[in-house]
């Protein structure tokens, strides 16, 4: 179970009301029963059900069973596409180990309304299912120019360029060490000006994901998988 409260020995842990209902009504846990709890910071703990109250259950943290670990420093940056596809992309990013998902607004982005709370819930559920210890953060949409203006020194950018980049795995391998970000454009692709700016940046490796045009969610999954194959861990 993923909670937000801190996890320390003999500390009370208060899951949300929904989670409490799930624990008592679906899992049928009672006082004294054990379960595994993580919060993305303090590792994974064995907790016991201390009390079952109307307003929710109270758990007690007993012992840490897995220290906190974080996946590779891989960030997925994706242009805001149709809502359902953004939800798929967030789920797959969590499964494929991205540490963070950043939504970007480009010239040709027709931004659907983004429900960040829904995306966070999807990221959390996918993280739980994969057994990873951290939950990828999903950031508010940011304009591409602002993102590049504030680019973190030393972070490499895998720019997925459907107009024709270099072969992905070899170009990723050649780029060497460092934290990575993967950039996926909108259905309408990047504008020529955006493409030019991206290709002119020193930290960009423009890669092809093959000769066919992929949908943004397919491209995100393919790019993250190729990244894992080339440099991931
Ligand atoms: N403008 C394109 C569609 C863009 S697809 C068209 O011709 O219709 C959405 C995004 O997925 C692209 O901006 C790119 O980042 C990525 N993408 C799709 N296919 C790709 C490919 N074969 N190689 C690299 N990136 C690709």
mmCIF file of C-alpha atoms in Angstrom, residues 4-222:
data_model
loop_
_atom_site.group_PDB
_atom_site.id
_atom_site.type_symbol
_atom_site.label_atom_id
_atom_site.label_comp_id
_atom_site.label_asym_id
_atom_site.label_seq_id
_atom_site.Cartn_x
_atom_site.Cartn_y
_atom_site.Cartn_z
ATOM 1 C CA UNK A 4 1.995 9.703 2.207
ATOM 2 C CA UNK A 5 2.714 9.569 5.972
ATOM 3 C CA UNK A 6 6.295 9.071 7.238
ATOM 4 C CA UNK A 7 7.276 5.471 8.084
ATOM 5 C CA UNK A 8 9.323 4.905 11.273
ATOM 6 C CA UNK A 9 9.324 2.168 13.928
ATOM 7 C CA UNK A 10 6.190 2.117 16.130
ATOM 8 C CA UNK A 11 4.885 5.195 14.276
ATOM 9 C CA UNK A 12 1.174 5.424 13.441
ATOM 10 C CA UNK A 13 0.373 5.318 9.710
ATOM 11 C CA UNK A 14 -2.917 6.804 8.508
ATOM 12 C CA UNK A 15 -4.010 5.552 5.099
ATOM 13 C CA UNK A 16 -6.706 7.545 3.281
ATOM 14 C CA UNK A 17 -10.358 6.748 3.880
ATOM 15 C CA UNK A 18 -10.572 4.979 0.503
ATOM 16 C CA UNK A 19 -7.519 2.925 1.351
ATOM 17 C CA UNK A 20 -8.982 2.087 4.763
ATOM 18 C CA UNK A 21 -12.179 0.880 3.109
ATOM 19 C CA UNK A 22 -10.102 -1.224 0.705
ATOM 20 C CA UNK A 23 -8.121 -2.751 3.589
ATOM 21 C CA UNK A 24 -11.140 -3.552 5.760
ATOM 22 C CA UNK A 25 -13.835 -4.330 3.191
ATOM 23 C CA UNK A 26 -11.917 -5.796 0.265
ATOM 24 C CA UNK A 27 -8.852 -7.252 2.003
ATOM 25 C CA UNK A 28 -10.914 -7.887 5.156
ATOM 26 C CA UNK A 29 -7.956 -6.994 7.372
ATOM 27 C CA UNK A 30 -8.582 -6.917 11.119
ATOM 28 C CA UNK A 31 -6.656 -5.531 14.109
ATOM 29 C CA UNK A 32 -3.328 -7.364 14.387
ATOM 30 C CA UNK A 33 -3.096 -8.299 10.705
ATOM 31 C CA UNK A 34 0.105 -7.401 8.797
ATOM 32 C CA UNK A 35 0.577 -5.629 5.453
ATOM 33 C CA UNK A 36 3.434 -4.052 3.486
ATOM 34 C CA UNK A 37 3.430 -0.256 3.188
ATOM 35 C CA UNK A 38 5.708 2.165 1.281
ATOM 36 C CA UNK A 39 5.739 5.918 0.826
ATOM 37 C CA UNK A 40 8.439 6.439 -1.801
ATOM 38 C CA UNK A 41 10.899 7.895 0.746
ATOM 39 C CA UNK A 42 11.342 5.663 3.835
ATOM 40 C CA UNK A 43 11.540 2.267 2.172
ATOM 41 C CA UNK A 44 8.998 -0.538 2.550
ATOM 42 C CA UNK A 45 7.732 -1.437 6.027
ATOM 43 C CA UNK A 46 5.790 -4.286 7.565
ATOM 44 C CA UNK A 47 2.881 -2.629 9.354
ATOM 45 C CA UNK A 48 0.130 -4.050 11.553
ATOM 46 C CA UNK A 49 -3.481 -2.925 11.723
ATOM 47 C CA UNK A 50 -3.562 -1.112 15.086
ATOM 48 C CA UNK A 51 -7.198 0.032 15.118
ATOM 49 C CA UNK A 52 -10.229 -0.172 12.823
ATOM 50 C CA UNK A 53 -12.242 3.035 13.309
ATOM 51 C CA UNK A 54 -15.261 4.517 11.491
ATOM 52 C CA UNK A 55 -13.081 7.298 10.112
ATOM 53 C CA UNK A 56 -10.506 4.803 8.857
ATOM 54 C CA UNK A 57 -7.905 2.312 10.047
ATOM 55 C CA UNK A 58 -4.756 3.207 11.955
ATOM 56 C CA UNK A 59 -1.686 1.145 11.077
ATOM 57 C CA UNK A 60 1.501 0.909 13.084
ATOM 58 C CA UNK A 61 4.921 0.662 11.383
ATOM 59 C CA UNK A 62 6.803 -2.347 12.769
ATOM 60 C CA UNK A 63 9.986 -3.001 10.749
ATOM 61 C CA UNK A 64 11.578 -1.890 7.503
ATOM 62 C CA UNK A 65 11.661 -4.846 5.105
ATOM 63 C CA UNK A 66 13.245 -3.037 2.113
ATOM 64 C CA UNK A 67 15.409 0.102 2.154
ATOM 65 C CA UNK A 68 14.341 2.961 -0.102
ATOM 66 C CA UNK A 69 15.679 2.612 -3.633
ATOM 67 C CA UNK A 70 15.148 4.818 -6.659
ATOM 68 C CA UNK A 71 15.133 3.776 -10.312
ATOM 69 C CA UNK A 72 17.434 5.233 -12.945
ATOM 70 C CA UNK A 73 17.474 9.011 -13.399
ATOM 71 C CA UNK A 74 15.231 8.873 -16.445
ATOM 72 C CA UNK A 75 12.652 11.588 -17.056
ATOM 73 C CA UNK A 76 9.930 11.376 -19.699
ATOM 74 C CA UNK A 77 8.870 14.667 -21.240
ATOM 75 C CA UNK A 78 5.766 14.346 -23.361
ATOM 76 C CA UNK A 79 3.631 16.877 -25.193
ATOM 77 C CA UNK A 80 0.078 16.952 -23.926
ATOM 78 C CA UNK A 81 -1.946 14.761 -26.252
ATOM 79 C CA UNK A 82 -5.463 13.273 -25.865
ATOM 80 C CA UNK A 83 -6.337 12.663 -22.203
ATOM 81 C CA UNK A 84 -6.647 8.880 -22.484
ATOM 82 C CA UNK A 85 -3.254 8.665 -24.177
ATOM 83 C CA UNK A 86 -1.609 10.853 -21.534
ATOM 84 C CA UNK A 87 -3.001 8.476 -18.908
ATOM 85 C CA UNK A 88 -1.543 5.489 -20.770
ATOM 86 C CA UNK A 89 1.805 7.265 -21.086
ATOM 87 C CA UNK A 90 1.951 8.003 -17.337
ATOM 88 C CA UNK A 91 1.127 4.392 -16.477
ATOM 89 C CA UNK A 92 3.769 3.004 -18.878
ATOM 90 C CA UNK A 93 6.352 5.510 -17.657
ATOM 91 C CA UNK A 94 5.792 4.250 -14.109
ATOM 92 C CA UNK A 95 6.090 0.635 -15.274
ATOM 93 C CA UNK A 96 9.225 1.334 -17.336
ATOM 94 C CA UNK A 97 11.000 3.059 -14.477
ATOM 95 C CA UNK A 98 10.822 6.763 -15.366
ATOM 96 C CA UNK A 99 11.508 8.804 -12.236
ATOM 97 C CA UNK A 100 9.468 11.757 -13.418
ATOM 98 C CA UNK A 101 6.963 12.609 -16.152
ATOM 99 C CA UNK A 102 6.901 16.209 -17.358
ATOM 100 C CA UNK A 103 4.094 17.455 -19.583
ATOM 101 C CA UNK A 104 5.114 19.992 -22.194
ATOM 102 C CA UNK A 105 3.119 22.445 -24.329
ATOM 103 C CA UNK A 106 4.474 22.848 -27.849
ATOM 104 C CA UNK A 107 3.234 24.957 -30.766
ATOM 105 C CA UNK A 108 1.046 22.140 -32.109
ATOM 106 C CA UNK A 109 -0.176 20.784 -28.812
ATOM 107 C CA UNK A 110 -3.955 20.758 -28.547
ATOM 108 C CA UNK A 111 -3.918 20.457 -24.792
ATOM 109 C CA UNK A 112 -6.759 18.417 -23.367
ATOM 110 C CA UNK A 113 -7.636 19.441 -19.811
ATOM 111 C CA UNK A 114 -5.090 17.703 -17.592
ATOM 112 C CA UNK A 115 -6.310 16.173 -14.324
ATOM 113 C CA UNK A 116 -3.069 15.950 -12.354
ATOM 114 C CA UNK A 117 -4.761 14.202 -9.417
ATOM 115 C CA UNK A 118 -5.901 11.462 -11.767
ATOM 116 C CA UNK A 119 -2.424 11.155 -13.303
ATOM 117 C CA UNK A 120 -0.872 10.957 -9.835
ATOM 118 C CA UNK A 121 -3.281 8.168 -8.886
ATOM 119 C CA UNK A 122 -2.393 6.273 -12.075
ATOM 120 C CA UNK A 123 1.342 6.700 -11.405
ATOM 121 C CA UNK A 124 0.871 5.494 -7.823
ATOM 122 C CA UNK A 125 -1.174 2.443 -8.791
ATOM 123 C CA UNK A 126 1.319 1.476 -11.522
ATOM 124 C CA UNK A 127 4.240 1.925 -9.117
ATOM 125 C CA UNK A 128 2.522 -0.341 -6.575
ATOM 126 C CA UNK A 129 1.872 -2.968 -9.235
ATOM 127 C CA UNK A 130 5.493 -2.973 -10.456
ATOM 128 C CA UNK A 131 6.893 -3.194 -6.934
ATOM 129 C CA UNK A 132 9.092 -0.127 -7.411
ATOM 130 C CA UNK A 133 9.750 1.868 -4.271
ATOM 131 C CA UNK A 134 9.280 5.356 -5.634
ATOM 132 C CA UNK A 135 6.266 6.848 -7.373
ATOM 133 C CA UNK A 136 7.058 8.969 -10.449
ATOM 134 C CA UNK A 137 6.128 12.625 -10.037
ATOM 135 C CA UNK A 138 3.894 14.072 -12.766
ATOM 136 C CA UNK A 139 4.542 17.771 -13.314
ATOM 137 C CA UNK A 140 2.213 20.485 -14.504
ATOM 138 C CA UNK A 141 2.430 21.262 -18.229
ATOM 139 C CA UNK A 142 5.245 23.702 -19.072
ATOM 140 C CA UNK A 143 5.973 25.493 -22.377
ATOM 141 C CA UNK A 144 8.761 23.814 -24.375
ATOM 142 C CA UNK A 145 10.776 27.043 -24.551
ATOM 143 C CA UNK A 146 10.578 27.525 -20.781
ATOM 144 C CA UNK A 147 11.615 23.906 -20.274
ATOM 145 C CA UNK A 148 14.669 24.334 -22.495
ATOM 146 C CA UNK A 149 15.521 27.782 -21.076
ATOM 147 C CA UNK A 150 15.711 26.192 -17.617
ATOM 148 C CA UNK A 151 17.484 23.025 -18.733
ATOM 149 C CA UNK A 152 19.463 21.285 -15.988
ATOM 150 C CA UNK A 153 23.194 21.277 -16.797
ATOM 151 C CA UNK A 154 24.521 17.800 -17.555
ATOM 152 C CA UNK A 155 21.123 16.271 -18.296
ATOM 153 C CA UNK A 156 21.037 14.635 -21.728
ATOM 154 C CA UNK A 157 17.975 14.814 -23.982
ATOM 155 C CA UNK A 158 16.822 11.928 -26.169
ATOM 156 C CA UNK A 159 14.810 13.886 -28.760
ATOM 157 C CA UNK A 160 12.523 11.440 -30.591
ATOM 158 C CA UNK A 161 12.435 12.973 -34.041
ATOM 159 C CA UNK A 162 9.963 11.402 -36.446
ATOM 160 C CA UNK A 163 11.474 13.363 -39.292
ATOM 161 C CA UNK A 164 14.544 11.162 -38.960
ATOM 162 C CA UNK A 165 17.064 10.886 -36.166
ATOM 163 C CA UNK A 166 20.012 8.545 -35.648
ATOM 164 C CA UNK A 167 19.531 4.876 -34.693
ATOM 165 C CA UNK A 168 18.431 4.960 -31.049
ATOM 166 C CA UNK A 169 20.439 2.312 -29.196
ATOM 167 C CA UNK A 170 23.873 3.070 -30.672
ATOM 168 C CA UNK A 171 23.460 6.850 -30.339
ATOM 169 C CA UNK A 172 22.313 6.464 -26.723
ATOM 170 C CA UNK A 173 25.267 4.197 -25.938
ATOM 171 C CA UNK A 174 27.732 6.594 -27.545
ATOM 172 C CA UNK A 175 26.429 9.501 -25.487
ATOM 173 C CA UNK A 176 27.845 7.996 -22.276
ATOM 174 C CA UNK A 177 26.909 8.586 -18.638
ATOM 175 C CA UNK A 178 24.509 11.104 -17.188
ATOM 176 C CA UNK A 179 20.875 11.653 -16.275
ATOM 177 C CA UNK A 180 18.549 11.398 -19.276
ATOM 178 C CA UNK A 181 15.275 12.878 -20.442
ATOM 179 C CA UNK A 182 13.217 11.555 -23.314
ATOM 180 C CA UNK A 183 11.159 14.036 -25.358
ATOM 181 C CA UNK A 184 8.047 12.987 -27.283
ATOM 182 C CA UNK A 185 6.108 15.488 -29.410
ATOM 183 C CA UNK A 186 2.361 15.947 -30.030
ATOM 184 C CA UNK A 187 0.231 14.340 -32.729
ATOM 185 C CA UNK A 188 1.138 17.250 -34.998
ATOM 186 C CA UNK A 189 4.831 16.760 -34.376
ATOM 187 C CA UNK A 190 7.286 19.571 -33.591
ATOM 188 C CA UNK A 191 7.239 22.812 -35.565
ATOM 189 C CA UNK A 192 10.298 23.480 -37.773
ATOM 190 C CA UNK A 193 11.456 26.187 -35.326
ATOM 191 C CA UNK A 194 11.142 23.780 -32.380
ATOM 192 C CA UNK A 195 13.020 21.100 -34.323
ATOM 193 C CA UNK A 196 15.791 23.562 -35.154
ATOM 194 C CA UNK A 197 16.146 24.697 -31.543
ATOM 195 C CA UNK A 198 16.210 21.125 -30.272
ATOM 196 C CA UNK A 199 18.790 20.004 -32.837
ATOM 197 C CA UNK A 200 20.998 23.006 -32.021
ATOM 198 C CA UNK A 201 21.201 22.186 -28.309
ATOM 199 C CA UNK A 202 24.466 20.560 -27.130
ATOM 200 C CA UNK A 203 22.698 18.102 -24.840
ATOM 201 C CA UNK A 204 20.322 16.706 -27.477
ATOM 202 C CA UNK A 205 20.648 13.292 -29.118
ATOM 203 C CA UNK A 206 18.061 13.151 -31.919
ATOM 204 C CA UNK A 207 16.979 9.544 -32.403
ATOM 205 C CA UNK A 208 14.681 7.654 -34.726
ATOM 206 C CA UNK A 209 12.253 5.075 -33.403
ATOM 207 C CA UNK A 210 12.067 3.446 -36.826
ATOM 208 C CA UNK A 211 10.703 4.297 -40.278
ATOM 209 C CA UNK A 212 7.010 4.383 -39.276
ATOM 210 C CA UNK A 213 5.208 7.275 -37.607
ATOM 211 C CA UNK A 214 4.203 6.144 -34.102
ATOM 212 C CA UNK A 215 1.454 7.601 -31.950
ATOM 213 C CA UNK A 216 2.810 9.541 -28.978
ATOM 214 C CA UNK A 217 2.002 6.785 -26.492
ATOM 215 C CA UNK A 218 3.623 4.115 -28.660
ATOM 216 C CA UNK A 219 6.644 6.374 -29.138
ATOM 217 C CA UNK A 220 6.934 6.953 -25.381
ATOM 218 C CA UNK A 221 6.856 3.224 -24.668
ATOM 219 C CA UNK A 222 9.296 2.424 -27.479
#
